[in-house]
Short mmCIF file of C-alpha atoms in Angstrom, two decimals:
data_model
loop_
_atom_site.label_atom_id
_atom_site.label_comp_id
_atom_site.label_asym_id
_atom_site.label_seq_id
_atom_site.Cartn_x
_atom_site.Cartn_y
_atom_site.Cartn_z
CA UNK W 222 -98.02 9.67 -39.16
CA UNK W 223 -100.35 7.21 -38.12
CA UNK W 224 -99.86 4.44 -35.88
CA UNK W 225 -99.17 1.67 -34.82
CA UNK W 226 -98.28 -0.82 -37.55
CA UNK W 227 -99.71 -4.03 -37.26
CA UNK W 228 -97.24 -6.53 -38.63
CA UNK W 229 -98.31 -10.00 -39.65
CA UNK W 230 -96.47 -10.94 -42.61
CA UNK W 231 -96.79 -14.30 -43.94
CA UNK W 232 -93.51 -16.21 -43.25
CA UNK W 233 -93.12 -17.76 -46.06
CA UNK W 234 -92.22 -15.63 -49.18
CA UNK W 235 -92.95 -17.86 -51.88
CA UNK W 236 -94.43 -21.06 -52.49
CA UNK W 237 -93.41 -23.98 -55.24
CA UNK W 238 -95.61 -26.93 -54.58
CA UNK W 239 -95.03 -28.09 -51.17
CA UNK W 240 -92.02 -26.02 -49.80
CA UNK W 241 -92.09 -22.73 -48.89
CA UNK W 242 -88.94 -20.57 -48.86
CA UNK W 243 -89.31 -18.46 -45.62
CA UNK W 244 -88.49 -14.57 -45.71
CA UNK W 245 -85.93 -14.94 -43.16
CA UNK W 246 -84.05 -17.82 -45.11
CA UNK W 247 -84.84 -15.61 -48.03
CA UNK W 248 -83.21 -12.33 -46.73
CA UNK W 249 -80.35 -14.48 -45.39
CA UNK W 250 -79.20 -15.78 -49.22
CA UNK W 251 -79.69 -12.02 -50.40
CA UNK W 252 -77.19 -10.76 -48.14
CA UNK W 253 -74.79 -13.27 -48.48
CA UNK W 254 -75.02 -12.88 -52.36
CA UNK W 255 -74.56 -9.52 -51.93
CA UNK W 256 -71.89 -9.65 -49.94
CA UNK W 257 -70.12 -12.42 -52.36
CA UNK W 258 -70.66 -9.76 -55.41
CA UNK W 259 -69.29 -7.01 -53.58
CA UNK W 260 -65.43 -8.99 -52.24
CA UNK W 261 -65.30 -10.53 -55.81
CA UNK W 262 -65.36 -7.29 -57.09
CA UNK W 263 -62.82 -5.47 -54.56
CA UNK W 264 -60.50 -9.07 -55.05
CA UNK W 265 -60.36 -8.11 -58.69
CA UNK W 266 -59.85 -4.25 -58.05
CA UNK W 267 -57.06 -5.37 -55.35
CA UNK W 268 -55.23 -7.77 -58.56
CA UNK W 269 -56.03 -11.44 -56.05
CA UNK W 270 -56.02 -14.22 -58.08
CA UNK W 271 -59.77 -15.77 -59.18
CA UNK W 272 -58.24 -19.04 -57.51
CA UNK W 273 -58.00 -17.68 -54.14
CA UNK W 274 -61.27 -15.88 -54.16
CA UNK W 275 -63.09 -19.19 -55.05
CA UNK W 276 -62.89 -20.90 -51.76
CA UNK W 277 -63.79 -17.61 -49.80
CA UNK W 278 -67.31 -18.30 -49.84
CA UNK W 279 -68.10 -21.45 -48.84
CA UNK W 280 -65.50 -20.95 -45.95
CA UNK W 281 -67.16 -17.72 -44.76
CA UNK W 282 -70.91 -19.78 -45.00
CA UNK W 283 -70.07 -22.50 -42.70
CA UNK W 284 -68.20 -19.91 -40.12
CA UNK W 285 -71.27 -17.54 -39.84
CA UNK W 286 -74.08 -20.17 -39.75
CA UNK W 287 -72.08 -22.55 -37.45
CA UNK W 288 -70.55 -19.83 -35.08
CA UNK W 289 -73.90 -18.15 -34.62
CA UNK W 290 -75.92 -21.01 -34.22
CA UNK W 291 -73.26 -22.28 -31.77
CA UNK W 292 -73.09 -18.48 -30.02
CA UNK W 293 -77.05 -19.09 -29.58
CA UNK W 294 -76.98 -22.35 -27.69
CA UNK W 295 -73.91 -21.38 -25.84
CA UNK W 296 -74.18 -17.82 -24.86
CA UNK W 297 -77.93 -17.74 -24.34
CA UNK W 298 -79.13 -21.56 -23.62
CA UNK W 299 -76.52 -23.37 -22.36
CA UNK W 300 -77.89 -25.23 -20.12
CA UNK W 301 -80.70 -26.78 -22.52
CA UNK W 302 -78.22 -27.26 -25.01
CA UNK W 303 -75.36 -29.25 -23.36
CA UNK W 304 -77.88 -31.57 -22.15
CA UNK W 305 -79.69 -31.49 -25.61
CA UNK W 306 -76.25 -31.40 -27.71
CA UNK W 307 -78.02 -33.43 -30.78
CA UNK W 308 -80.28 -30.04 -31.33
CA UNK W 309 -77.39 -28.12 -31.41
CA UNK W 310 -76.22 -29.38 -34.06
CA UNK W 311 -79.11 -30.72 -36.12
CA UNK W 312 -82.74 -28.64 -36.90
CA UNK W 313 -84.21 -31.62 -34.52
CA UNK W 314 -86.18 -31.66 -31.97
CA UNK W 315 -87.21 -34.42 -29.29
CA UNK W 316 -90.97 -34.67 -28.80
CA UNK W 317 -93.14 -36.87 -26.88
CA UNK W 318 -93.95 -38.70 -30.67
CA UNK W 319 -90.37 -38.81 -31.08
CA UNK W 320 -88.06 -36.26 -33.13
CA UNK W 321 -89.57 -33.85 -35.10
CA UNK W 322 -87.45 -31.07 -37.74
CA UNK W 323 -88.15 -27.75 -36.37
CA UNK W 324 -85.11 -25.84 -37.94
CA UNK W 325 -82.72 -23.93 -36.64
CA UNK W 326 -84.39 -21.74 -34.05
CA UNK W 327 -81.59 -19.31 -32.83
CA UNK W 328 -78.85 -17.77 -34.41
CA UNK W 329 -76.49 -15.14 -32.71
CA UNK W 330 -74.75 -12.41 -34.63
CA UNK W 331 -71.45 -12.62 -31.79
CA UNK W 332 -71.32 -15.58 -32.18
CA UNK W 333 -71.18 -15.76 -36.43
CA UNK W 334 -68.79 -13.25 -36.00
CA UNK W 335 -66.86 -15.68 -33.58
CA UNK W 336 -67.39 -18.24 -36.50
CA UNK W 337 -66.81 -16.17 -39.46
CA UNK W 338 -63.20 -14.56 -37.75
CA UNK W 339 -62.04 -18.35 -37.22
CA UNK W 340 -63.29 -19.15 -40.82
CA UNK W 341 -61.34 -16.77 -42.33
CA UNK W 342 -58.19 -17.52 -40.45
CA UNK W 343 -58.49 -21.31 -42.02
CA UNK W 344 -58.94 -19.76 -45.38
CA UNK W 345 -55.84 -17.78 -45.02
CA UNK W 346 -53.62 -20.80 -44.29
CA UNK W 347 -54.66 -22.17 -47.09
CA UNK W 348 -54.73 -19.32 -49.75
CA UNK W 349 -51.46 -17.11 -48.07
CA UNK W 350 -53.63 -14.33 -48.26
CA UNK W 351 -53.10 -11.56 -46.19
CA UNK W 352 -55.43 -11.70 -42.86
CA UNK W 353 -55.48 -8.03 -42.29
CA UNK W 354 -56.60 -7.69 -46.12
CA UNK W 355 -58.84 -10.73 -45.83
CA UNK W 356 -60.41 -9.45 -43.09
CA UNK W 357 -60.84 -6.10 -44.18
CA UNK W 358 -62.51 -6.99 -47.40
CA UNK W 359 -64.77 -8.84 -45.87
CA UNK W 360 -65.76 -5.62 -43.61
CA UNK W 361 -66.63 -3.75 -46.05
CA UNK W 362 -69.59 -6.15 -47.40
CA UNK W 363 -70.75 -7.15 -43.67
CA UNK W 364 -72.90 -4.41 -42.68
CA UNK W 365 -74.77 -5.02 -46.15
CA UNK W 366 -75.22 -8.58 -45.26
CA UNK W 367 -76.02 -7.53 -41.22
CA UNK W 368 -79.03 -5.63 -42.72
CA UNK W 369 -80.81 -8.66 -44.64
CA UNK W 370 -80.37 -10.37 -41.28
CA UNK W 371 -82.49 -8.06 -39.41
CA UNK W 372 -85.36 -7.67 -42.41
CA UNK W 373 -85.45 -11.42 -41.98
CA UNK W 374 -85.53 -11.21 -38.16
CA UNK W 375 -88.36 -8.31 -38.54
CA UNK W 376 -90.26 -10.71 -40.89
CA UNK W 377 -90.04 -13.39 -38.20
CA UNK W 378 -91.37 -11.18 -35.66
CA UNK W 379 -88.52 -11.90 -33.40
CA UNK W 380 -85.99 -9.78 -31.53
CA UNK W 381 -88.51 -7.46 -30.82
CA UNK W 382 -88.43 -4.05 -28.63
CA UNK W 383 -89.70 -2.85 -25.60
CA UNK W 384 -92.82 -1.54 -25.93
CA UNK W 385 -93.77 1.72 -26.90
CA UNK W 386 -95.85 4.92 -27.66
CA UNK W 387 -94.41 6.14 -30.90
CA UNK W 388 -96.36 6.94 -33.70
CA UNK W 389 -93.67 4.10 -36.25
CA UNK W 390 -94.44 0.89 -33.20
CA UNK W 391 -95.36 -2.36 -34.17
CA UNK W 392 -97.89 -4.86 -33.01
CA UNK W 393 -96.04 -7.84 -33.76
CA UNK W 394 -99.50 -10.18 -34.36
CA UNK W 395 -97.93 -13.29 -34.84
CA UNK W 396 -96.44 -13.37 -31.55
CA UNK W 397 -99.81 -12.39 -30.00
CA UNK W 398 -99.38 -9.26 -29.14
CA UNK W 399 -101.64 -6.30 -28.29
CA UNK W 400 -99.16 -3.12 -27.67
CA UNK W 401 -97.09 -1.55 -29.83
CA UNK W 402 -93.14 -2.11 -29.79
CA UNK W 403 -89.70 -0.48 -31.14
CA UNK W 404 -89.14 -2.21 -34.23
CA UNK W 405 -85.87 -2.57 -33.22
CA UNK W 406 -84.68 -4.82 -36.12
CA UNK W 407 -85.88 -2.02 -38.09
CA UNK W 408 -83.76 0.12 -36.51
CA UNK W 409 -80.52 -2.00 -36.75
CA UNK W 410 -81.07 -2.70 -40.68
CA UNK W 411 -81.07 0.96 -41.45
CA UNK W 412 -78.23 1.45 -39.08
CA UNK W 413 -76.53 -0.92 -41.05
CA UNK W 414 -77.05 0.05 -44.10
CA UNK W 415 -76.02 3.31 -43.33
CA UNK W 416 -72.74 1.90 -41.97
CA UNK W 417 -72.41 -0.05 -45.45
CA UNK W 418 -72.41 2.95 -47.56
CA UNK W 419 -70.46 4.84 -45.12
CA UNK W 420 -67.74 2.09 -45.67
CA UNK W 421 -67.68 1.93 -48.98
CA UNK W 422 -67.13 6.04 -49.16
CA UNK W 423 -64.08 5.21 -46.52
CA UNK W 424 -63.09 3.01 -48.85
CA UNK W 425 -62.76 5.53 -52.15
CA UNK W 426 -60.76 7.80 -49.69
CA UNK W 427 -58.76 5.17 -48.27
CA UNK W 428 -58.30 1.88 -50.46
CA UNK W 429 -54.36 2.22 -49.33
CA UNK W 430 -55.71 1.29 -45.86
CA UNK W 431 -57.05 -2.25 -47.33
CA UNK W 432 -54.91 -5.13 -45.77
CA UNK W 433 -53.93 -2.82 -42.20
CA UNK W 434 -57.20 -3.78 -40.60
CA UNK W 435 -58.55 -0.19 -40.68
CA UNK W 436 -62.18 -1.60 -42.40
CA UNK W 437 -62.44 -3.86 -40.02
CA UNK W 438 -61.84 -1.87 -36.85
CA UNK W 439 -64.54 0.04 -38.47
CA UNK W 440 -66.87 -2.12 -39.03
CA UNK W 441 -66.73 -4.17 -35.92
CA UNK W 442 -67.15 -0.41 -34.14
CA UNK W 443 -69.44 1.12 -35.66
CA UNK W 444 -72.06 -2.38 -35.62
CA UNK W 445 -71.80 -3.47 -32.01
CA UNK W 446 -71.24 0.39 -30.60
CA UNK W 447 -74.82 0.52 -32.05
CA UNK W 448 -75.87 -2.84 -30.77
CA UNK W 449 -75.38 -1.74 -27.18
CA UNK W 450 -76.93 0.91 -27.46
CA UNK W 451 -80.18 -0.45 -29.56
CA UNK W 452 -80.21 -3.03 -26.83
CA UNK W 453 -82.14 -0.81 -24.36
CA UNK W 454 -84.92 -0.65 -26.44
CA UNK W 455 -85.25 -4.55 -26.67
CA UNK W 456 -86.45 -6.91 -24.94
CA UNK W 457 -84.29 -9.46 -23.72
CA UNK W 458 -83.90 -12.41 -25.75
CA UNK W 459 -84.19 -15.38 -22.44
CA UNK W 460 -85.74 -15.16 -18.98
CA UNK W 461 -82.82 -15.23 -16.99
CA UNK W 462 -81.51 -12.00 -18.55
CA UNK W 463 -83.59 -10.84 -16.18
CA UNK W 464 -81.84 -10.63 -13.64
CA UNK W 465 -78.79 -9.95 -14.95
CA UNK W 466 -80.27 -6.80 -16.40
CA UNK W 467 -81.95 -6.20 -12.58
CA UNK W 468 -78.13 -6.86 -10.98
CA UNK W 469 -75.68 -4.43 -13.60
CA UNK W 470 -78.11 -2.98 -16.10
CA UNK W 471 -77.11 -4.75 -19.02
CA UNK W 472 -78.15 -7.68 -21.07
CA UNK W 473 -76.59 -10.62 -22.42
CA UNK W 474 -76.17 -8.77 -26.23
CA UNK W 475 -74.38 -6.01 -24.59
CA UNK W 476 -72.03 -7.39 -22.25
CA UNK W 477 -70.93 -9.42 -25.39
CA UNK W 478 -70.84 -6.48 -27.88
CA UNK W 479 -67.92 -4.64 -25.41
CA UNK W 480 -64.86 -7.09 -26.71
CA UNK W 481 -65.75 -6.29 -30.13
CA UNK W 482 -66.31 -2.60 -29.86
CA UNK W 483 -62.47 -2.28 -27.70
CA UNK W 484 -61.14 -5.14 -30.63
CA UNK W 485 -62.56 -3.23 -33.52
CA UNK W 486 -61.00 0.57 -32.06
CA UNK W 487 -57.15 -1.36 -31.51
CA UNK W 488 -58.12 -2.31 -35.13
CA UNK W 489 -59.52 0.86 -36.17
CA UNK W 490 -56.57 3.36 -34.52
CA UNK W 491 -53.89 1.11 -36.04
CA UNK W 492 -52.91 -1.33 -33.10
CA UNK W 493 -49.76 -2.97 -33.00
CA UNK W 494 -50.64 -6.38 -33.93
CA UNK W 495 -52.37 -5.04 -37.19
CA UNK W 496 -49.31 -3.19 -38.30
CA UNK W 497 -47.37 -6.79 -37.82
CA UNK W 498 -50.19 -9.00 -39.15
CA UNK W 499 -50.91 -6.30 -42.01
CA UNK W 500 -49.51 -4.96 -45.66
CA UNK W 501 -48.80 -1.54 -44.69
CA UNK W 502 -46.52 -1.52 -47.70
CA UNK W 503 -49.01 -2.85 -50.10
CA UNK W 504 -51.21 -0.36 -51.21
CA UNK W 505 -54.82 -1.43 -52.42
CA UNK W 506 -55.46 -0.69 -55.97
#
């Protein structure tokens, strides 16, 4: 194989007049569609009413996109950000010709998990659905919807790896750079698929499990256990991870990853609070 890969993708994936629809936007709304195709479809196979699918949707939206952009500014610039709180919020940004729209520059996946976890719990209050069902159905379309993220984040040329002499390394061009690097959103989005399809065979072998928080113990394991481990080959995402990563060896993304990984194995190895929250008694159909 020949190498490296020089990546310099336009960022916009299609034109109409003057907007441009971005790949990363792009790859966002393709894994959220597929994600909405693939719940609708278990919420039928499970016998949930249409009526309490309906909502799902929009609640799961605004918990991803606000929790991560939230995580973001809070786990990785708070400082800027609580004395810049309007930019938190809004894709503005204060220039010295005023405020300008820059977008939304900064999501974090911990943080839309964070958002989407709360999300669902309001949706549940207000459907009676199940949250161990709710949360498992949900699991089983995530990593499918995790993968999109990272194609748009490798279209960006942003999360990018440490550099490196392998024959598959990217020059990421747009951000100026001369040296190949681990395309290490790449690597996630494969990982992630492969975790998709690897749910959805649990999930032949073990619909009963739906609604005992089984998927998502799985999936919540099986994506951050890699994302601790993919972290070594990234670079970190903000100057002062610097020296945390000088003081302990680890980086912001991992020491946030380790609550999910010991949540998602309780969830996984049937905890106690799953058996109480769940529907052990109500087999998936």
């Amino acid at each position: 194989m020949e190498g490296p890969i020089i990546w310099n993708p336009d960022l916009v994936a299609l034109h109409i007049g003057n907007f441009g629809l971005r790949w990363y936007s792009l790859c966002w709304g393709i894994g959220l569609v597929l994600a909405y195709f693939i719940v609708a479809r278990l919420y039928r196979r499970q016998g949930i009413p249409g009526e309490k699918f309906d909502p799902l949707f929009f609640y799961c939206l605004i918990g991803i996109l606000v929790g991560a952009r939230l995580g973001h500014c809070l786990f990785y610039e708070p400082a800027y950000f609580l004395s810049h709180p309007v930019e938190m919020f809004l894709p503005i940004s204060r220039t010295a010709d005023g405020w300008r729209y820059t977008g939304y520059a900064g999501l974090a996946s911990h943080g839309g998990t964070l958002g989407l976890i709360l999300a669902l719990w309001l949706y549940v209050r207000r459907t009676k659905v199940n949250l161990m069902r709710v949360l498992d159905n949900i699991a089983i379309a995530t990593p499918i919807t995790a993968c999109f993220i990272r194609l748009g984040n490798l279209m960006n040329s942003e999360i990018v790896g440490r550099p490196t002499d392998v024959a598959w390394g990217f020059v990421f061009a747009h951000n100026g750079d001369v040296v190949a690097r681990h395309p290490a959103q790449l690597y996630e989005a494969i990982a992630y698929l492969v975790f998709f399809f690897a749910g959805l065979w649990l999930y032949r072998r073990h619909s009963q499990k739906v609604g005992t928080g089984y998927f998502f113990g799985y999936c919540l394991t099986a994506i951050f256990t890699f994302r601790f481990f993919v972290e070594f080959l990234k670079e970190v995402q903000e100057p002062w991870e610097q020296n945390l990563v000088a003081a302990i060896g680890l980086n912001q993304g991992q020491l946030l990853s380790l609550p999910f990984i010991v949540i998602g194995l309780y969830c996984w190895l049937g905890g106690k609070w799953c058996r109480r929250l769940g529907e052990t008694n109500k087999p998936a159909l």
